[in-house]
DNA sequence: ATCCCATTGACCGAATCGGTCAACCGTGCT
DNA sequence: AGCACGGTTGACCGATTCGGTCAATGGGAT
């Protein structure tokens, strides 16, 4: 983790982008350290020097992503809309902003969420989810749970935002401004509202 | 090639879909016969029994795709619009229709076109292109080449339609009707027209 | 000259690769 | 019942690639 800080700044971004892209495209199992090293322009031995193992690299990328997103959410926690779904909307936009700042992070998170062998790293998903949930905690304090339809709860709605949301965002051009993102997110939110909320909102 | 016809009809579709998807997702090199067999629900030995080799399977999928598209183009050749770009538009829509009929074919063709190691199968791309070009031949007979801008020619425009077009179509939902496809294709055609055609059309 | 640490090429056993083969099975004909 | 036959497979092959290790290199600071 902290060992990685020693990597020279120009190569550091290259390594992260290469690892993000390779894991994002191939999944953990099929992604190879040799490919990542080649794409990053460093030797395979250097990767192991910095991260120790393939799994550790994968974990670092996960923690890195989750931390950046959680930080951004915490920073914005003081100024939040009242309505529950408006909060989700705002949080999703913040997440999009962070993700777009790091090349490959979107593909990485998307791959992590949607598939992967169920055997490998079953612990990781829940870990990441918990970590993000704590980041979201400030947003959803005081939400009236009685307004959710039967079978739907806060956790379901959050997961929908976190993971279905990526599928929605994925097709946006990377340089799309907040306006475009907001328009699409709004339509998505309407769908969510219909799905999880009781009528009469 | 013809040996494949012996495969039982239900499994046949599964094998093709699995092979399309696996090659389309991972490229020729990284796709493994074991993965394809697992996804198709047959043994790896059966794949080799039917196709002989990995390369032969890849070739079969290529020929299959190109043939279906060429057939559809030939079938529609009798009734065609006058304008050159309208013809391209029509041909592209036909191609989309065929591709959407076979699960995985879009991803397969897209992967083939956009990347892959340059060393492997460099002969295949040109082969496929020639084959498709002959299919397109009837469409472009009599086109006035003097109307193309300098540096742009029929082949460039065709390649743009064939391969850039997929990137365009890729984001459409698979069940999108011809209306949606046509709307997007039209915008794309305007771009093509500006790019390749002299002003005053 | 000395230390230091980032970086690497060469290498390891293990796993996976594309590909082969003999054996198995259900079926139909005699 | 006996036989032949073709679709199907598990087990296996050598070759390649995998994740991971390690001694050696080299440039920078002291």
Coordinates of C-alpha atoms (C1' of nucleotides) in Angstrom, one line a residue:
Chain A
X1 CA 0.0 0.0 0.0
X2 CA 2.3 2.7 1.2
X3 CA 5.2 1.1 -0.7
X4 CA 3.4 2.2 -3.9
X5 CA 3.9 5.8 -2.9
X6 CA 7.6 5.4 -3.9
X7 CA 6.7 4.9 -7.5
X8 CA 7.8 7.8 -9.7
X9 CA 4.8 10.1 -10.4
X10 CA 4.8 9.7 -14.2
X11 CA 4.9 5.9 -14.1
X12 CA 2.5 5.8 -11.2
X13 CA -0.4 6.9 -13.3
X14 CA 0.6 4.6 -16.1
X15 CA 0.6 1.6 -13.8
X16 CA -2.7 2.4 -12.3
X17 CA -4.4 3.1 -15.7
X18 CA -2.9 -0.2 -17.1
X19 CA -4.0 -2.2 -14.1
X20 CA -7.5 -0.6 -14.1
X21 CA -7.9 -1.3 -17.8
X22 CA -6.5 -4.9 -17.7
X23 CA -8.6 -6.0 -14.7
X24 CA -11.6 -4.1 -16.1
X25 CA -11.4 -5.8 -19.4
X26 CA -10.5 -9.3 -18.5
X27 CA -11.5 -9.7 -14.9
X28 CA -9.2 -10.8 -12.1
X29 CA -8.5 -14.3 -13.3
X30 CA -7.8 -13.6 -16.9
X31 CA -5.8 -10.4 -16.4
X32 CA -2.1 -11.2 -16.3
X33 CA 0.6 -9.3 -14.5
X34 CA 2.8 -9.5 -17.6
X35 CA 0.1 -7.7 -19.6
X36 CA -0.3 -5.0 -17.0
X37 CA 3.5 -4.5 -16.9
X38 CA 3.8 -4.3 -20.6
X39 CA 0.9 -1.8 -20.9
X40 CA 2.4 0.3 -18.1
X41 CA 5.9 0.3 -19.5
X42 CA 7.5 -1.3 -16.5
X43 CA 8.9 -4.8 -15.8
X44 CA 6.7 -7.4 -14.2
X45 CA 9.2 -7.7 -11.4
X46 CA 8.5 -4.0 -10.5
X47 CA 4.9 -4.7 -10.1
X48 CA 5.6 -7.4 -7.6
X49 CA 8.1 -5.2 -5.9
X50 CA 5.5 -2.6 -5.3
X51 CA 2.4 -4.6 -4.7
X52 CA 3.7 -8.0 -3.6
X53 CA 1.1 -10.1 -5.4
X54 CA -1.6 -9.9 -8.0
X55 CA -4.3 -10.1 -5.3
X56 CA -2.7 -7.2 -3.4
X57 CA -2.6 -5.1 -6.6
X58 CA -6.3 -5.8 -7.1
X59 CA -7.0 -4.9 -3.5
X60 CA -5.1 -1.7 -3.8
X61 CA -7.1 -0.6 -6.8
X62 CA -10.3 -1.4 -5.0
X63 CA -9.3 0.5 -1.9
X64 CA -8.1 3.4 -3.9
X65 CA -11.4 3.6 -5.8
X66 CA -13.6 3.2 -2.8
X67 CA -11.5 5.7 -0.7
X68 CA -11.7 8.4 -3.4
X69 CA -15.4 8.0 -3.8
X70 CA -16.0 8.0 0.0
X71 CA -13.9 11.1 0.4
X72 CA -15.8 13.0 -2.2
X73 CA -19.1 11.9 -0.6
X74 CA -18.0 13.0 2.9
X75 CA -16.8 16.3 1.6
X76 CA -20.2 17.0 0.1
X77 CA -22.2 15.7 3.0
X78 CA -22.7 19.1 4.6
X79 CA -24.8 20.4 1.7
X80 CA -27.4 17.9 0.7
X81 CA -31.0 18.0 -0.6
X82 CA -33.9 16.9 1.6
X83 CA -35.5 14.4 -0.6
X84 CA -34.2 10.8 -0.4
X85 CA -34.0 10.3 -4.2
X86 CA -32.5 13.7 -4.7
X87 CA -29.7 12.7 -2.3
X88 CA -29.1 9.5 -4.3
X89 CA -29.1 11.5 -7.5
X90 CA -26.5 14.0 -6.0
X91 CA -24.4 11.1 -4.6
X92 CA -24.4 9.3 -8.0
X93 CA -23.2 12.4 -9.8
X94 CA -20.4 12.9 -7.3
X95 CA -19.4 9.3 -7.9
X96 CA -19.4 9.8 -11.6
X97 CA -17.2 12.8 -11.3
X98 CA -14.6 10.9 -9.2
X99 CA -14.6 7.9 -11.5
X100 CA -14.1 10.0 -14.6
X101 CA -11.1 11.5 -13.1
X102 CA -9.1 8.2 -13.2
X103 CA -8.8 6.5 -16.6
X104 CA -10.0 2.9 -16.4
X105 CA -11.6 3.1 -13.0
X106 CA -15.1 2.9 -14.5
X107 CA -14.3 -0.2 -16.4
X108 CA -12.6 -1.7 -13.3
X109 CA -15.6 -1.0 -11.0
X110 CA -18.0 -2.1 -13.6
X111 CA -16.4 -5.4 -14.2
X112 CA -16.0 -6.0 -10.4
X113 CA -19.7 -5.4 -9.9
X114 CA -21.3 -7.3 -12.8
X115 CA -19.6 -10.6 -13.0
X116 CA -16.4 -12.4 -11.9
X117 CA -16.1 -15.9 -10.8
X118 CA -18.3 -16.3 -7.7
X119 CA -15.5 -18.4 -6.0
X120 CA -12.8 -15.8 -6.1
X121 CA -12.9 -12.8 -3.7
X122 CA -16.4 -13.3 -2.5
X123 CA -15.2 -11.5 0.5
X124 CA -14.2 -8.4 -1.5
X125 CA -17.5 -7.4 -2.8
X126 CA -19.1 -7.3 0.6
X127 CA -16.1 -5.4 2.0
X128 CA -16.3 -2.8 -0.7
X129 CA -20.0 -2.5 -0.3
X130 CA -19.7 -2.0 3.5
X131 CA -17.0 0.6 3.0
X132 CA -19.1 2.5 0.5
X133 CA -22.1 2.1 2.6
X134 CA -20.4 3.9 5.5
X135 CA -19.5 6.7 3.0
X136 CA -23.1 6.9 2.1
X137 CA -24.2 6.8 5.7
X138 CA -24.3 10.5 6.2
X139 CA -26.6 10.9 3.2
X140 CA -29.3 8.6 4.3
X141 CA -29.6 9.4 8.0
X142 CA -33.2 9.9 8.9
X143 CA -34.7 8.3 5.8
X144 CA -38.3 7.2 6.4
X145 CA -38.1 3.5 5.7
X146 CA -41.9 3.1 5.9
X147 CA -42.2 4.7 2.5
X148 CA -40.4 1.9 0.8
X149 CA -42.5 -0.7 -1.0
X150 CA -42.7 -4.1 0.5
X151 CA -39.6 -6.1 -0.5
X152 CA -37.6 -3.0 -1.2
X153 CA -35.4 -1.3 1.4
X154 CA -32.6 1.1 1.6
X155 CA -29.9 -1.4 0.9
X156 CA -31.6 -2.5 -2.3
X157 CA -32.0 1.1 -3.5
X158 CA -28.3 1.8 -2.7
X159 CA -27.1 -1.2 -4.5
X160 CA -29.2 -0.3 -7.5
X161 CA -27.7 3.2 -7.6
X162 CA -24.2 1.9 -7.0
X163 CA -24.1 -0.9 -9.6
X164 CA -27.0 -0.6 -12.0
X165 CA -26.0 3.1 -12.2
X166 CA -22.7 2.2 -13.8
X167 CA -24.4 0.4 -16.6
X168 CA -26.4 3.5 -17.2
X169 CA -23.4 5.8 -17.1
X170 CA -21.2 3.6 -19.1
X171 CA -22.5 4.8 -22.4
X172 CA -21.9 8.4 -21.8
X173 CA -18.9 9.9 -23.6
X174 CA -16.1 10.4 -21.1
X175 CA -16.0 14.1 -21.6
X176 CA -19.7 14.6 -21.1
X177 CA -20.4 17.5 -18.9
X178 CA -22.5 17.4 -15.7
X179 CA -25.5 18.6 -17.7
X180 CA -25.7 15.5 -19.9
X181 CA -25.0 13.2 -16.9
X182 CA -27.7 14.9 -14.9
X183 CA -30.3 14.6 -17.6
X184 CA -29.7 10.9 -17.9
X185 CA -29.4 10.4 -14.1
X186 CA -32.8 12.1 -13.7
X187 CA -34.5 9.7 -16.0
X188 CA -32.9 6.8 -14.1
X189 CA -34.0 8.2 -10.8
X190 CA -37.6 8.4 -11.9
X191 CA -37.3 4.7 -12.7
X192 CA -35.9 4.0 -9.3
X193 CA -38.5 6.0 -7.6
X194 CA -41.2 4.0 -9.3
X195 CA -39.5 0.8 -8.4
X196 CA -38.8 1.3 -4.7
X197 CA -41.1 4.0 -3.5
X198 CA -44.8 3.9 -2.5
X199 CA -47.1 6.0 -4.6
X200 CA -48.1 9.4 -3.4
X201 CA -44.6 10.8 -3.1
Chain B
X1 CA -16.9 -26.4 -42.3
X2 CA -19.5 -28.8 -43.5
X3 CA -18.7 -31.1 -40.7
X4 CA -20.2 -28.6 -38.4
X5 CA -23.6 -29.2 -40.0
X6 CA -23.7 -32.5 -38.1
X7 CA -24.0 -30.8 -34.8
X8 CA -27.4 -31.2 -33.1
X9 CA -29.5 -28.1 -33.7
X10 CA -29.9 -27.0 -30.0
X11 CA -26.2 -27.3 -29.2
X12 CA -25.3 -25.7 -32.5
X13 CA -26.6 -22.3 -31.5
X14 CA -25.1 -22.6 -28.1
X15 CA -21.6 -23.3 -29.6
X16 CA -21.8 -20.4 -32.0
X17 CA -23.0 -18.0 -29.4
X18 CA -20.4 -19.1 -26.9
X19 CA -17.6 -18.9 -29.5
X20 CA -18.8 -15.5 -30.7
X21 CA -19.0 -14.2 -27.2
X22 CA -15.6 -15.6 -26.1
X23 CA -13.7 -14.4 -29.1
X24 CA -15.6 -11.1 -29.0
X25 CA -14.7 -10.5 -25.4
X26 CA -11.1 -11.7 -25.3
X27 CA -9.8 -11.6 -28.8
X28 CA -8.4 -14.6 -30.6
X29 CA -5.3 -15.0 -28.5
X30 CA -6.8 -14.8 -25.0
X31 CA -10.0 -16.7 -25.8
X32 CA -9.6 -20.4 -24.8
X33 CA -11.2 -23.4 -26.3
X34 CA -11.9 -24.7 -22.8
X35 CA -13.9 -21.6 -22.0
X36 CA -15.9 -21.8 -25.2
X37 CA -16.7 -25.5 -24.6
X38 CA -17.7 -24.8 -21.0
X39 CA -20.0 -21.9 -22.0
X40 CA -21.5 -24.0 -24.8
X41 CA -22.1 -27.0 -22.6
X42 CA -20.0 -29.4 -24.7
X43 CA -16.6 -31.0 -24.2
X44 CA -13.5 -29.4 -25.5
X45 CA -12.8 -32.5 -27.6
X46 CA -16.1 -32.0 -29.4
X47 CA -15.0 -28.5 -30.5
X48 CA -11.9 -30.0 -32.0
X49 CA -13.9 -32.8 -33.6
X50 CA -16.1 -30.3 -35.4
X51 CA -13.7 -27.6 -36.2
X52 CA -10.3 -29.2 -36.2
X53 CA -8.5 -26.3 -34.6
X54 CA -8.9 -23.0 -32.9
X55 CA -8.0 -21.1 -36.0
X56 CA -10.5 -23.0 -38.0
X57 CA -13.3 -22.2 -35.6
X58 CA -12.4 -18.6 -35.8
X59 CA -12.4 -18.7 -39.6
X60 CA -15.7 -20.5 -39.6
X61 CA -17.3 -17.7 -37.5
X62 CA -15.8 -15.1 -39.8
X63 CA -17.0 -16.8 -42.9
X64 CA -20.4 -17.4 -41.4
X65 CA -20.8 -13.7 -40.5
X66 CA -19.6 -12.4 -43.8
X67 CA -21.7 -14.8 -45.8
X68 CA -24.9 -13.9 -43.9
X69 CA -24.3 -10.3 -44.4
X70 CA -23.3 -10.6 -48.1
X71 CA -26.4 -12.7 -48.7
X72 CA -28.7 -10.1 -47.1
X73 CA -27.0 -7.4 -49.2
X74 CA -27.4 -9.4 -52.4
X75 CA -31.0 -10.1 -51.7
X76 CA -31.7 -6.3 -51.3
X77 CA -29.6 -5.2 -54.2
X78 CA -32.5 -5.0 -56.6
X79 CA -34.3 -2.3 -54.7
X80 CA -31.9 0.5 -53.8
X81 CA -32.1 4.3 -53.4
X82 CA -30.3 6.5 -55.9
X83 CA -28.1 8.6 -53.7
X84 CA -24.8 7.2 -52.7
X85 CA -25.1 7.9 -49.0
X86 CA -28.6 6.7 -48.9
X87 CA -27.3 3.4 -50.3
X88 CA -24.7 3.2 -47.6
X89 CA -27.4 4.0 -45.0
X90 CA -29.6 1.2 -46.3
X91 CA -26.7 -1.3 -46.4
X92 CA -25.7 -0.4 -42.9
X93 CA -29.2 -1.0 -41.6
X94 CA -29.3 -4.4 -43.4
X95 CA -26.0 -5.3 -41.8
X96 CA -27.3 -4.3 -38.4
X97 CA -30.4 -6.5 -38.9
X98 CA -28.3 -9.5 -39.7
X99 CA -25.9 -9.0 -36.9
X100 CA -28.7 -8.6 -34.3
X101 CA -30.1 -12.0 -35.4
X102 CA -27.1 -13.9 -34.0
X103 CA -26.2 -13.4 -30.3
X104 CA -22.5 -12.4 -30.0
X105 CA -21.9 -11.7 -33.6
X106 CA -21.7 -7.9 -33.0
X107 CA -19.1 -8.3 -30.3
X108 CA -17.2 -10.7 -32.4
X109 CA -17.0 -8.5 -35.5
X110 CA -16.4 -5.4 -33.4
X111 CA -13.4 -7.0 -31.7
X112 CA -12.1 -8.3 -35.0
X113 CA -12.2 -4.9 -36.5
X114 CA -10.9 -2.6 -33.7
X115 CA -7.9 -4.3 -32.3
X116 CA -6.2 -7.7 -32.0
X117 CA -2.5 -8.4 -32.2
X118 CA -1.3 -7.1 -35.6
X119 CA 0.8 -10.2 -36.1
X120 CA -2.0 -12.8 -35.9
X121 CA -4.3 -13.3 -38.9
X122 CA -3.2 -10.2 -40.7
X123 CA -4.5 -12.0 -43.8
X124 CA -7.9 -12.5 -42.4
X125 CA -8.9 -8.8 -42.2
X126 CA -8.2 -8.2 -45.8
X127 CA -9.9 -11.4 -46.8
X128 CA -13.1 -10.5 -45.0
X129 CA -13.0 -7.0 -46.3
X130 CA -12.7 -8.2 -49.9
X131 CA -15.5 -10.6 -49.4
X132 CA -17.8 -7.9 -48.0
X133 CA -16.7 -5.5 -50.7
X134 CA -17.9 -7.9 -53.3
X135 CA -21.2 -8.0 -51.5
X136 CA -21.3 -4.3 -51.5
X137 CA -20.3 -4.2 -55.1
X138 CA -23.9 -4.0 -56.5
X139 CA -24.6 -1.1 -54.2
X140 CA -21.9 1.1 -55.4
X141 CA -21.9 0.5 -59.1
X142 CA -22.0 3.8 -61.0
X143 CA -21.0 6.0 -58.1
X144 CA -19.4 9.2 -59.3
X145 CA -15.9 9.1 -57.8
X146 CA -15.1 12.7 -58.8
X147 CA -17.5 13.9 -56.1
X148 CA -15.3 12.6 -53.3
X149 CA -13.0 15.1 -51.6
X150 CA -9.3 14.7 -52.2
X151 CA -7.8 11.9 -50.1
X152 CA -11.2 10.3 -49.7
X153 CA -12.4 7.5 -51.9
X154 CA -15.0 4.8 -52.0
X155 CA -12.9 2.3 -50.1
X156 CA -12.4 4.8 -47.2
X157 CA -16.1 5.5 -47.0
X158 CA -17.0 1.8 -47.1
X159 CA -14.5 1.0 -44.3
X160 CA -15.9 3.8 -42.3
X161 CA -19.4 2.4 -42.7
X162 CA -18.3 -1.1 -42.0
X163 CA -16.2 -0.6 -39.0
X164 CA -16.7 2.8 -37.5
X165 CA -20.4 2.0 -37.8
X166 CA -20.1 -0.8 -35.4
X167 CA -18.8 1.5 -32.7
X168 CA -21.8 3.6 -33.3
X169 CA -24.3 0.8 -33.2
X170 CA -22.7 -0.9 -30.2
X171 CA -24.5 1.3 -27.7
X172 CA -28.0 0.6 -29.1
X173 CA -30.1 -1.8 -27.0
X174 CA -30.2 -5.2 -28.7
X175 CA -34.0 -5.0 -29.1
X176 CA -34.0 -1.5 -30.5
X177 CA -36.3 -1.3 -33.5
X178 CA -35.3 -0.2 -36.9
X179 CA -36.6 3.3 -36.0
X180 CA -34.1 3.9 -33.4
X181 CA -31.3 2.5 -35.4
X182 CA -32.3 4.6 -38.4
X183 CA -32.3 7.8 -36.4
X184 CA -28.8 7.2 -35.2
X185 CA -27.5 6.0 -38.5
X186 CA -28.9 9.1 -40.1
X187 CA -26.9 11.4 -37.8
X188 CA -23.9 9.2 -38.5
X189 CA -24.4 9.5 -42.2
X190 CA -24.5 13.3 -42.1
X191 CA -21.1 13.1 -40.5
X192 CA -19.8 10.8 -43.2
X193 CA -21.2 13.0 -45.9
X194 CA -19.4 16.0 -44.5
X195 CA -16.2 14.0 -44.2
X196 CA -16.0 12.4 -47.5
X197 CA -18.2 14.4 -49.9
X198 CA -17.5 17.7 -51.7
X199 CA -19.8 20.6 -50.8
X200 CA -22.8 21.4 -52.9
X201 CA -24.3 18.0 -52.7
Chain C
dA1 C1' 34.2 5.2 -2.5
dT2 C1' 30.1 4.0 -0.3
dC3 C1' 25.6 3.1 0.5
dC4 C1' 21.0 2.7 -1.2
dC5 C1' 17.1 1.6 -3.5
dA6 C1' 14.5 1.4 -7.7
dT7 C1' 14.5 -1.6 -11.6
dT8 C1' 15.2 -5.6 -14.2
dG9 C1' 16.4 -10.2 -16.8
dA10 C1' 16.5 -14.7 -15.9
dC11 C1' 14.4 -18.2 -13.7
dC12 C1' 11.1 -21.5 -10.9
dG13 C1' 7.2 -24.9 -10.2
dA14 C1' 2.5 -24.9 -11.2
dA15 C1' -1.3 -24.1 -14.1
dT16 C1' -3.3 -23.7 -18.5
dC17 C1' -2.9 -23.7 -23.3
dG18 C1' -4.1 -26.1 -28.1
dG19 C1' -4.5 -30.5 -29.7
dT20 C1' -4.8 -36.0 -29.7
dC21 C1' -6.7 -40.4 -28.8
dA22 C1' -8.8 -44.6 -27.2
dA23 C1' -12.8 -45.7 -25.1
dC24 C1' -17.6 -45.2 -24.4
dC25 C1' -22.4 -44.8 -25.6
dG26 C1' -27.0 -45.0 -27.8
dT27 C1' -29.0 -46.4 -32.1
dG28 C1' -30.3 -49.0 -36.2
dC29 C1' -29.5 -52.8 -39.2
dT30 C1' -29.1 -57.8 -39.7
Chain D
dA1 C1' -28.6 -61.1 -29.8
dG2 C1' -24.6 -59.4 -32.3
dC3 C1' -22.6 -55.9 -34.8
dA4 C1' -21.2 -51.6 -36.8
dC5 C1' -21.1 -46.7 -36.5
dG6 C1' -20.7 -41.9 -35.5
dG7 C1' -21.4 -38.4 -31.8
dT8 C1' -19.2 -37.5 -27.5
dT9 C1' -16.0 -37.6 -23.9
dG10 C1' -12.2 -38.0 -20.0
dA11 C1' -7.6 -38.4 -19.8
dC12 C1' -3.6 -37.2 -21.5
dC13 C1' 0.5 -34.9 -24.3
dG14 C1' 4.2 -31.3 -25.0
dA15 C1' 4.5 -26.4 -25.1
dT16 C1' 3.4 -22.1 -23.4
dT17 C1' 2.1 -18.9 -20.0
dC18 C1' 1.0 -18.1 -15.4
dG19 C1' 2.2 -15.8 -10.6
dG20 C1' 6.1 -15.2 -8.0
dT21 C1' 11.3 -15.0 -6.7
dC22 C1' 16.0 -13.5 -6.7
dA23 C1' 20.6 -12.0 -7.6
dA24 C1' 22.5 -8.5 -10.2
dT25 C1' 22.6 -3.8 -12.1
dG26 C1' 23.0 1.1 -12.2
dG27 C1' 22.3 5.9 -11.2
dG28 C1' 22.0 9.4 -7.2
dA29 C1' 22.9 11.1 -2.8
dT30 C1' 26.3 11.2 0.9

